[in-house]
XYZ file of C-alpha atoms in Angstrom:
613
model
C 151.978 54.721 155.915
C 151.473 57.050 159.806
C 152.442 53.441 161.013
C 155.380 53.165 159.119
C 156.365 56.482 160.099
C 156.028 56.362 164.202
C 158.393 53.099 163.557
C 160.833 54.794 161.221
C 161.115 57.637 163.698
C 162.005 55.270 166.450
C 164.411 53.592 164.384
C 165.930 57.372 163.940
C 166.146 58.299 167.296
C 167.971 54.671 168.559
C 170.543 55.517 165.223
C 171.094 58.964 165.918
C 171.506 58.281 169.843
C 173.984 55.232 168.871
C 175.801 57.656 167.113
C 175.906 59.849 169.501
C 176.807 57.848 172.520
C 179.800 56.197 170.308
C 181.349 59.912 169.993
C 181.138 60.876 173.375
C 182.315 57.582 174.465
C 178.848 57.566 176.727
C 176.241 54.814 177.538
C 173.636 54.505 175.085
C 171.255 52.168 176.443
C 171.096 55.872 179.568
C 170.916 58.026 176.450
C 167.494 56.000 174.832
C 166.373 55.742 179.126
C 167.329 60.016 179.259
C 165.603 60.297 176.175
C 162.804 57.917 177.167
C 160.362 61.101 178.292
C 160.500 62.568 174.873
C 159.710 60.108 173.079
C 156.370 59.725 172.907
C 156.149 64.233 172.703
C 158.296 63.064 169.446
C 155.402 59.713 168.574
C 152.245 62.116 168.608
C 154.197 65.246 167.323
C 154.845 63.147 163.915
C 151.655 61.814 163.635
C 150.590 65.560 164.222
C 152.912 66.670 161.049
C 152.039 63.713 158.978
C 148.326 64.746 158.952
C 149.112 68.489 158.564
C 152.452 67.968 155.641
C 150.147 65.266 153.732
C 153.000 63.171 153.718
C 151.261 60.081 154.985
C 148.234 60.546 151.953
C 151.419 60.481 149.378
C 150.373 58.067 146.622
C 153.772 55.542 146.022
C 153.596 56.204 141.685
C 153.346 59.260 143.054
C 155.906 59.883 145.582
C 158.389 62.064 143.301
C 160.621 65.362 143.792
C 157.873 67.701 144.982
C 156.525 65.140 147.420
C 160.569 64.293 149.073
C 160.560 68.162 149.559
C 157.664 67.908 151.498
C 159.670 65.194 153.775
C 162.521 67.314 153.984
C 160.083 70.347 155.743
C 158.844 67.286 158.097
C 162.246 65.894 159.280
C 163.489 69.462 160.038
C 160.378 70.232 162.275
C 161.241 67.434 164.099
C 164.923 68.458 164.454
C 163.954 70.884 165.718
C 160.910 69.774 168.304
C 164.176 66.804 168.930
C 166.162 70.172 170.278
C 163.458 71.658 172.650
C 161.852 68.916 174.111
C 165.776 67.446 175.252
C 166.835 70.676 175.659
C 163.304 71.715 178.649
C 163.897 67.867 179.644
C 167.290 69.427 180.576
C 168.703 66.229 178.056
C 172.045 67.866 177.527
C 172.193 66.153 174.041
C 174.583 67.517 170.846
C 173.291 69.193 168.651
C 175.258 67.418 165.703
C 172.922 64.192 167.589
C 169.477 66.092 166.105
C 170.729 65.893 162.930
C 171.849 62.693 162.453
C 168.314 61.549 164.151
C 166.964 64.630 161.019
C 169.149 63.523 157.973
C 168.413 59.312 159.039
C 164.612 59.619 159.277
C 164.311 61.331 155.911
C 166.229 59.382 154.007
C 164.562 56.177 156.054
C 161.045 57.793 154.506
C 162.461 58.141 151.027
C 163.598 54.478 151.149
C 160.582 52.659 152.283
C 158.939 54.672 150.183
C 160.997 53.226 146.593
C 161.321 49.788 148.000
C 157.280 49.245 149.355
C 157.040 50.876 145.643
C 158.774 48.010 143.563
C 156.920 45.592 146.620
C 153.352 46.726 144.962
C 154.107 46.942 141.638
C 155.554 43.175 142.007
C 152.517 42.236 143.528
C 150.623 43.873 141.104
C 152.871 42.320 137.584
C 152.578 38.785 139.394
C 148.600 38.615 139.106
C 148.547 40.994 135.588
C 149.835 39.948 131.939
C 153.082 42.674 131.445
C 152.390 44.758 128.322
C 156.276 45.005 126.962
C 157.005 47.850 124.544
C 159.450 48.979 122.666
C 160.273 52.722 122.748
C 160.892 54.599 118.991
C 163.444 57.147 119.905
C 165.599 57.651 123.015
C 165.497 61.433 123.741
C 163.692 64.067 126.082
C 160.524 62.147 125.131
C 161.664 58.755 125.540
C 163.401 59.556 128.268
C 160.532 61.419 130.449
C 158.166 58.140 129.037
C 160.425 56.249 130.525
C 160.169 57.761 133.606
C 156.495 57.726 133.575
C 155.696 54.040 132.405
C 158.350 52.394 135.237
C 155.697 53.202 138.016
C 153.100 52.018 136.168
C 152.024 48.306 137.323
C 151.390 46.337 133.866
C 153.247 48.838 131.142
C 156.940 46.719 131.345
C 159.454 48.903 128.901
C 162.008 47.122 127.869
C 164.556 48.578 125.441
C 164.763 51.974 122.705
C 165.488 52.416 119.039
C 167.048 54.881 118.261
C 168.254 55.910 113.630
C 170.435 58.539 115.705
C 173.797 55.877 115.186
C 175.978 58.260 117.987
C 173.865 56.475 120.700
C 172.836 53.566 119.112
C 174.755 50.730 121.656
C 175.014 52.726 124.809
C 172.588 52.950 127.997
C 169.473 55.923 128.138
C 167.505 55.745 130.743
C 168.378 52.096 132.390
C 167.913 50.491 128.562
C 169.928 49.693 126.162
C 169.448 51.432 122.439
C 168.746 49.690 118.950
C 168.846 50.415 115.761
C 165.780 50.372 113.719
C 167.526 48.198 111.095
C 167.199 45.144 113.762
C 164.327 45.889 114.907
C 162.640 42.718 113.938
C 165.373 40.888 115.771
C 165.132 42.528 119.270
C 161.080 42.918 118.696
C 161.907 38.638 119.190
C 164.846 38.294 121.137
C 162.747 40.745 124.061
C 159.541 39.412 123.707
C 158.393 42.535 122.564
C 154.339 43.613 122.751
C 154.378 47.132 121.596
C 156.339 49.554 119.575
C 155.509 52.839 121.120
C 157.088 55.841 118.783
C 158.428 58.760 121.001
C 159.610 60.849 118.233
C 157.585 63.791 117.610
C 159.850 66.233 115.937
C 158.655 64.136 112.854
C 155.816 65.258 110.678
C 153.240 63.001 110.418
C 154.189 62.026 106.995
C 157.175 60.219 108.369
C 155.829 58.887 111.947
C 153.348 57.058 109.672
C 155.706 55.726 107.386
C 157.897 54.567 110.469
C 154.146 53.057 112.432
C 153.373 50.854 108.842
C 156.669 49.954 108.430
C 155.926 48.690 112.110
C 152.655 47.681 111.494
C 154.413 44.877 109.042
C 156.211 43.143 111.811
C 153.850 42.316 113.100
C 153.605 44.795 116.446
C 151.261 46.533 117.579
C 152.309 50.631 117.296
C 151.292 53.479 119.133
C 152.098 57.053 118.319
C 152.662 59.886 121.760
C 152.313 63.453 121.370
C 155.830 65.679 122.728
C 155.129 66.871 126.302
C 155.095 70.596 125.235
C 151.868 69.503 123.218
C 150.236 67.864 125.970
C 150.708 71.193 128.195
C 149.463 73.617 125.466
C 152.769 75.186 124.058
C 152.092 73.293 120.787
C 149.349 72.221 118.557
C 147.924 68.924 120.004
C 146.597 67.932 115.776
C 149.297 67.888 112.979
C 149.458 69.678 109.828
C 146.462 67.637 108.296
C 143.027 70.048 107.907
C 140.867 70.510 105.726
C 141.738 71.338 102.203
C 139.319 73.065 100.800
C 138.349 72.384 97.092
C 138.577 75.139 95.202
C 142.601 76.151 96.605
C 143.083 73.227 93.733
C 141.099 74.604 90.877
C 144.148 76.883 89.301
C 141.837 79.524 88.363
C 138.271 81.022 89.867
C 135.545 79.644 91.659
C 131.734 80.627 89.822
C 130.468 82.906 91.608
C 127.494 84.383 90.095
C 124.135 84.711 91.896
C 121.244 82.317 90.540
C 119.767 85.130 88.191
C 115.835 84.009 86.884
C 117.419 80.729 87.463
C 115.443 80.915 90.437
C 112.516 81.709 88.869
C 112.427 77.971 87.349
C 112.190 76.129 90.167
C 111.334 78.448 93.188
C 107.228 77.215 94.035
C 108.220 73.654 92.432
C 108.252 70.626 93.715
C 111.366 68.646 92.861
C 113.289 65.076 92.611
C 116.699 64.558 92.776
C 117.738 60.836 91.745
C 120.928 60.497 94.122
C 120.164 62.639 96.754
C 122.557 60.672 98.719
C 125.618 61.523 96.776
C 128.153 64.666 96.630
C 125.863 66.173 93.877
C 122.806 65.191 94.533
C 122.529 66.364 98.157
C 124.351 70.042 97.076
C 121.770 69.370 94.201
C 119.251 70.360 97.289
C 120.995 72.713 98.863
C 121.156 74.956 96.189
C 117.370 74.026 95.294
C 116.631 75.071 99.061
C 117.835 78.437 98.181
C 114.908 78.828 94.908
C 112.227 78.165 97.235
C 110.528 75.416 96.272
C 107.032 73.823 97.500
C 108.643 70.084 97.768
C 112.158 68.380 97.738
C 111.384 65.038 97.248
C 114.970 62.894 98.408
C 115.329 60.052 96.071
C 117.942 57.464 97.042
C 119.053 53.579 96.974
C 122.014 54.245 99.788
C 119.310 53.413 103.310
C 122.274 55.654 105.443
C 123.060 58.393 102.850
C 119.419 59.335 102.885
C 119.393 59.285 106.621
C 122.587 61.692 107.008
C 120.215 63.818 103.563
C 117.963 64.462 105.515
C 118.520 65.119 108.730
C 120.394 68.060 107.222
C 117.913 69.717 104.961
C 115.065 68.845 108.205
C 117.283 71.278 109.533
C 118.259 73.987 106.953
C 114.148 73.954 105.477
C 113.067 74.483 110.359
C 110.500 77.415 110.158
C 110.179 77.220 106.487
C 106.668 75.481 104.915
C 109.381 73.435 102.264
C 108.724 70.032 102.878
C 111.365 67.266 103.018
C 109.964 63.488 101.088
C 112.513 61.125 101.730
C 112.026 58.311 99.157
C 114.206 55.109 99.457
C 114.465 52.630 96.814
C 116.322 52.399 93.089
C 114.768 54.155 89.993
C 115.158 51.377 87.828
C 111.803 49.989 90.356
C 109.437 51.564 87.727
C 106.721 50.782 89.441
C 108.060 52.540 92.376
C 109.175 55.792 89.988
C 106.107 56.471 88.530
C 104.282 55.546 91.983
C 106.913 58.139 93.615
C 105.937 60.734 90.512
C 102.076 60.820 91.056
C 101.682 61.299 94.609
C 104.094 63.938 94.569
C 103.004 65.072 92.089
C 106.515 65.814 90.915
C 107.747 69.091 88.454
C 110.761 68.956 88.292
C 113.394 65.858 87.663
C 117.290 66.548 88.610
C 118.760 63.082 88.071
C 122.377 62.760 89.221
C 122.042 59.334 90.251
C 124.463 56.738 88.398
C 127.471 54.146 89.621
C 130.093 56.286 88.988
C 134.004 54.740 90.240
C 135.117 54.149 87.023
C 137.245 51.128 88.393
C 134.505 49.590 90.305
C 132.084 49.393 87.222
C 134.388 48.285 84.361
C 134.946 44.966 87.554
C 130.906 44.632 87.280
C 129.874 45.334 84.008
C 126.782 44.747 83.961
C 125.507 46.868 87.796
C 126.635 49.270 86.041
C 124.890 49.590 82.646
C 121.333 47.876 84.472
C 121.717 51.874 86.829
C 123.394 54.018 84.564
C 121.159 52.953 81.822
C 117.800 51.652 82.448
C 118.005 53.337 85.378
C 117.609 56.561 83.427
C 115.371 55.730 80.608
C 112.221 54.325 83.005
C 113.117 57.429 84.692
C 112.890 59.547 82.344
C 110.114 57.522 80.322
C 107.614 57.341 83.684
C 108.748 61.629 84.019
C 107.544 61.973 79.995
C 103.776 59.379 81.482
C 103.693 61.284 84.776
C 103.466 65.313 82.071
C 106.879 66.392 84.330
C 107.608 70.092 83.161
C 111.232 69.375 83.125
C 114.462 66.627 83.908
C 118.107 67.044 83.696
C 120.473 64.494 83.322
C 123.640 65.116 85.427
C 125.891 63.156 82.943
C 130.556 63.053 82.595
C 133.133 63.795 80.183
C 134.284 60.154 80.751
C 131.013 59.764 78.521
C 132.869 61.614 75.091
C 133.870 58.360 73.362
C 134.885 56.739 76.737
C 137.798 53.703 77.031
C 135.528 52.650 80.227
C 131.952 51.196 80.883
C 130.984 53.652 83.490
C 132.023 56.409 80.465
C 130.193 54.271 78.151
C 126.904 53.887 80.268
C 126.837 57.324 81.003
C 126.689 57.658 76.921
C 124.227 55.556 76.415
C 122.330 57.563 79.122
C 122.506 60.210 77.156
C 121.450 58.612 73.932
C 118.129 57.831 76.155
C 117.368 61.267 76.637
C 118.532 62.305 73.672
C 115.787 59.762 71.788
C 113.255 60.565 74.725
C 113.840 65.167 73.906
C 113.269 63.479 70.337
C 109.752 61.823 71.255
C 108.550 64.449 73.845
C 108.891 67.529 70.714
C 107.863 70.523 71.756
C 104.818 70.358 73.892
C 106.027 67.578 76.032
C 108.572 67.689 78.738
C 111.636 69.099 78.697
C 114.227 66.658 78.320
C 118.051 67.988 78.171
C 121.658 67.203 80.122
C 124.571 68.787 80.825
C 128.202 67.030 81.320
C 130.924 68.466 83.430
C 133.851 67.563 84.147
C 135.633 66.087 87.551
C 134.284 67.064 91.334
C 136.466 68.333 93.995
C 135.461 66.663 96.917
C 133.815 64.207 95.946
C 133.395 60.279 97.372
C 135.576 58.521 95.693
C 137.350 61.537 93.830
C 141.541 62.076 93.427
C 140.910 64.983 95.656
C 139.838 63.208 99.576
C 141.489 59.986 98.343
C 144.989 61.879 98.222
C 144.361 63.482 101.547
C 143.762 60.022 102.878
C 147.111 58.621 101.785
C 149.071 62.257 103.456
C 146.969 61.016 106.269
C 148.778 57.687 106.187
C 152.382 58.736 105.243
C 151.786 58.424 101.412
C 152.428 57.786 99.075
C 151.043 59.188 97.001
C 149.655 57.275 93.612
C 149.376 59.100 90.392
C 148.491 56.587 86.763
C 150.648 58.512 84.598
C 152.882 61.309 85.035
C 150.807 63.097 81.833
C 147.368 61.843 82.573
C 145.141 65.523 82.953
C 141.432 66.249 83.864
C 139.407 68.450 83.782
C 137.829 69.720 87.886
C 134.863 71.880 89.093
C 134.019 72.079 92.824
C 130.407 70.567 93.943
C 128.831 74.419 94.206
C 129.498 75.273 90.778
C 128.998 72.595 89.045
C 125.186 72.309 90.894
C 124.668 75.924 90.305
C 125.604 75.681 86.713
C 124.047 72.686 86.514
C 120.679 74.552 87.925
C 121.190 77.735 84.958
C 121.222 74.872 82.512
C 118.209 72.836 83.698
C 116.318 76.548 83.831
C 118.128 77.528 80.400
C 116.783 73.834 78.571
C 114.951 73.772 75.421
C 114.557 70.350 75.242
C 117.075 68.105 73.909
C 120.683 70.108 74.281
C 123.691 68.742 75.913
C 124.834 71.130 77.696
C 128.407 71.140 79.183
C 130.574 73.814 81.989
C 133.409 75.275 81.520
C 135.671 73.579 83.633
C 139.271 76.304 82.633
C 142.303 73.723 82.034
C 142.845 70.875 82.392
C 145.219 70.543 85.179
C 147.417 67.779 85.544
C 147.345 65.320 88.146
C 150.697 64.691 88.981
C 150.805 69.084 89.843
C 147.672 68.584 91.821
C 148.990 66.212 94.062
C 152.091 68.528 94.850
C 149.466 71.093 95.056
C 148.363 68.523 98.240
C 151.457 66.988 99.469
C 152.233 70.725 99.874
C 149.378 72.631 100.968
C 149.391 70.107 103.996
C 152.816 71.260 104.968
C 155.384 68.884 103.758
C 157.567 68.646 100.901
C 157.471 66.117 98.197
C 160.079 62.912 98.549
C 161.761 62.091 94.926
C 165.038 62.893 93.254
C 165.762 66.441 94.105
C 164.308 66.108 96.687
C 165.742 62.772 99.059
C 165.268 63.963 102.465
C 161.195 65.219 101.675
C 157.985 63.859 103.234
C 156.273 62.682 100.388
C 156.425 60.106 97.539
C 153.509 60.686 95.147
C 154.430 56.632 93.260
C 153.316 56.296 89.172
C 150.697 53.200 88.789
C 150.358 52.632 85.275
C 147.290 53.959 83.779
C 144.182 51.767 85.105
C 141.621 49.438 82.793
C 139.843 52.347 80.822
C 141.622 55.304 81.695
C 142.361 57.916 79.254
C 145.489 59.866 79.606
C 142.645 63.229 79.037
C 139.518 63.518 79.028
C 136.900 65.295 76.393
C 134.244 67.542 76.329
C 132.654 67.357 73.547
C 131.846 64.583 69.543
C 132.494 67.196 67.830
C 134.894 69.932 69.453
C 132.143 72.155 68.130
C 130.560 74.655 71.237
C 128.160 76.823 70.835
C 127.917 80.067 73.484
C 124.278 80.473 75.668
C 122.975 84.059 77.022
C 125.754 82.493 80.704
C 129.647 82.421 80.154
C 130.209 79.405 81.666
C 127.786 77.426 80.248
C 127.802 75.942 76.084
C 125.982 74.062 74.483
C 127.064 71.268 71.826
C 125.053 69.890 68.756
C 125.798 65.560 68.479
C 124.087 63.547 67.025
C 122.050 60.741 68.815
C 120.965 57.400 67.836
C 117.557 57.109 65.764
C 114.730 55.755 67.820
C 114.970 52.464 66.118
C 118.145 52.539 67.025
C 118.527 52.793 70.539
C 115.170 50.890 70.554
C 117.277 48.002 69.345
C 120.384 48.391 71.448
C 118.182 48.594 74.773
C 117.108 44.957 73.596
C 119.864 43.502 73.625
C 121.933 45.172 76.281
C 118.706 43.908 78.526
C 119.231 40.775 76.441
C 123.196 40.031 77.973
C 121.552 41.457 81.148
C 119.204 38.290 81.294
C 121.374 35.743 80.999
C 124.026 36.862 82.206
C 126.473 37.263 79.481
C 129.682 40.100 80.280
C 131.118 39.653 76.234
C 127.404 40.173 74.866
C 127.454 43.838 77.161
C 130.451 44.916 75.509
C 129.502 43.695 72.326
C 126.701 46.650 72.144
C 128.425 49.006 73.743
C 130.794 49.118 71.197
C 128.572 49.018 68.359
C 126.372 52.485 69.533
C 128.912 54.339 71.684
C 131.247 56.210 69.554
C 134.834 55.931 70.380
C 134.529 52.521 72.412
C 137.168 49.707 71.647
C 136.612 45.995 73.446
C 140.607 46.401 73.404
C 141.159 48.865 76.423
C 139.686 45.804 78.639
C 142.482 43.445 77.796
C 145.000 45.168 80.231
C 141.518 44.349 82.372
C 141.399 40.649 82.033
C 144.969 39.791 82.110
C 144.882 41.409 85.780
């Protein structure tokens, strides 16, 4: 670059002397001969000034407004030196000649950088595959993006698309602006590889909707933040933040202390089945507050067990509480027996279950085996090991179930009721607690809504009239532990969850809590749509908490109990035998027959939609 600038300096001097000779009708060659003594000093001064001002070290890609200003200062210094040098040598050159020299030198340097940049980019582009990009949004951000990309060796901005009809068909930043209606044709004709969304003023859901539409056309889409976000004037993250589950309860959260319940778990060995799940892991955390001697984490999923184990080990640091991770299935009778005997388990909190209604509906045998036979195996081994207390975590879907998952939970309840009858007043205290949906748990509706929201919607609701009971996982577990401490054997505890929450209302709350608006007939310009998809196989409009409708108060204001008839010992044995035969034969219809025969309220007709679909 120093060599180039030196050559340009010579060219500028010759041009200035030529112009000066023509203006004063002088001899050009004589003027050059007279200026020769000054020229070496100008070249040396030019090299020194270029290094001092950094003109020679400015990268071609970075040669912009600031660099042009530095070049102007460089040229001004050279003009001053030329005036001083010619006066010292007594050349008597006019001032205009020096000014023409400075202007010519400045222009030549700037033009040379621009030409060199294009030459270098052309070389790079010949050597590398080009990514031709279409920019969605011809506003300020889009125009600035084009300026930035023009100096990139492997990305070539080709055109704009914009929703603003006023600029469609015009040229912005030397690129044509097209309508988004014909974006697929534009992408095909211009051989577009990627679309860059340069519309940071749009809400994230609307950007996500545009991105999904473009991706369905087979285009790769990337989103650009605004320059105000990049320099810190606006938040770089979007509005989507984790929403506190208790904000959707529409009631006060249960926050009563454990009171005497903590004594039930203090200095005991507690085993939690399904310890890696949402409810199981929260059970472990709250049991820790009761200061047990050991917590046995029984879990089928290796990843879930690893995460739960790592978290709990940090919580018990500095205490004498032991954490024992056990990887296995509750249907494995031999392993369950070994674990109970080896660790002298005193309390079992049974939260292991398949709980996702559509998945269990599609895989009924797996759901029944895990939820029914798993509960049976764990309960029988608990009785043989003289475990003090056994608490089954059940669901409101077990009451007159319309799906296999609910039916499996009801059969698990019947198994536990049968075990409680056999144990009497001397053996293990078997009880169960029944509650509704847990906000924020894996697979529950709020995380689903938040995921749909992050993708621009729509939020899917099966029916406008669907309503569900909700609790936060913290308050549900707190009440479960309270109920477990109160149990005397055979009780069906029901938690007070307030009034059912309409899912349509919950969807609106999720959208509005994130700072967006609902798009419907009343507000067609809203951000997020709520789509009605129709009831899924096995789904009920509303859930119930008891078969009898009768709730008995307990000493805790948020915990009720209910009296429900179970099956006799012969009936439960017959049901389990037939269910096992169905499993051995891999016969789903036989399994559904067993469920219909022994679970009150279940009808196989609820499966029709599933079969036809």
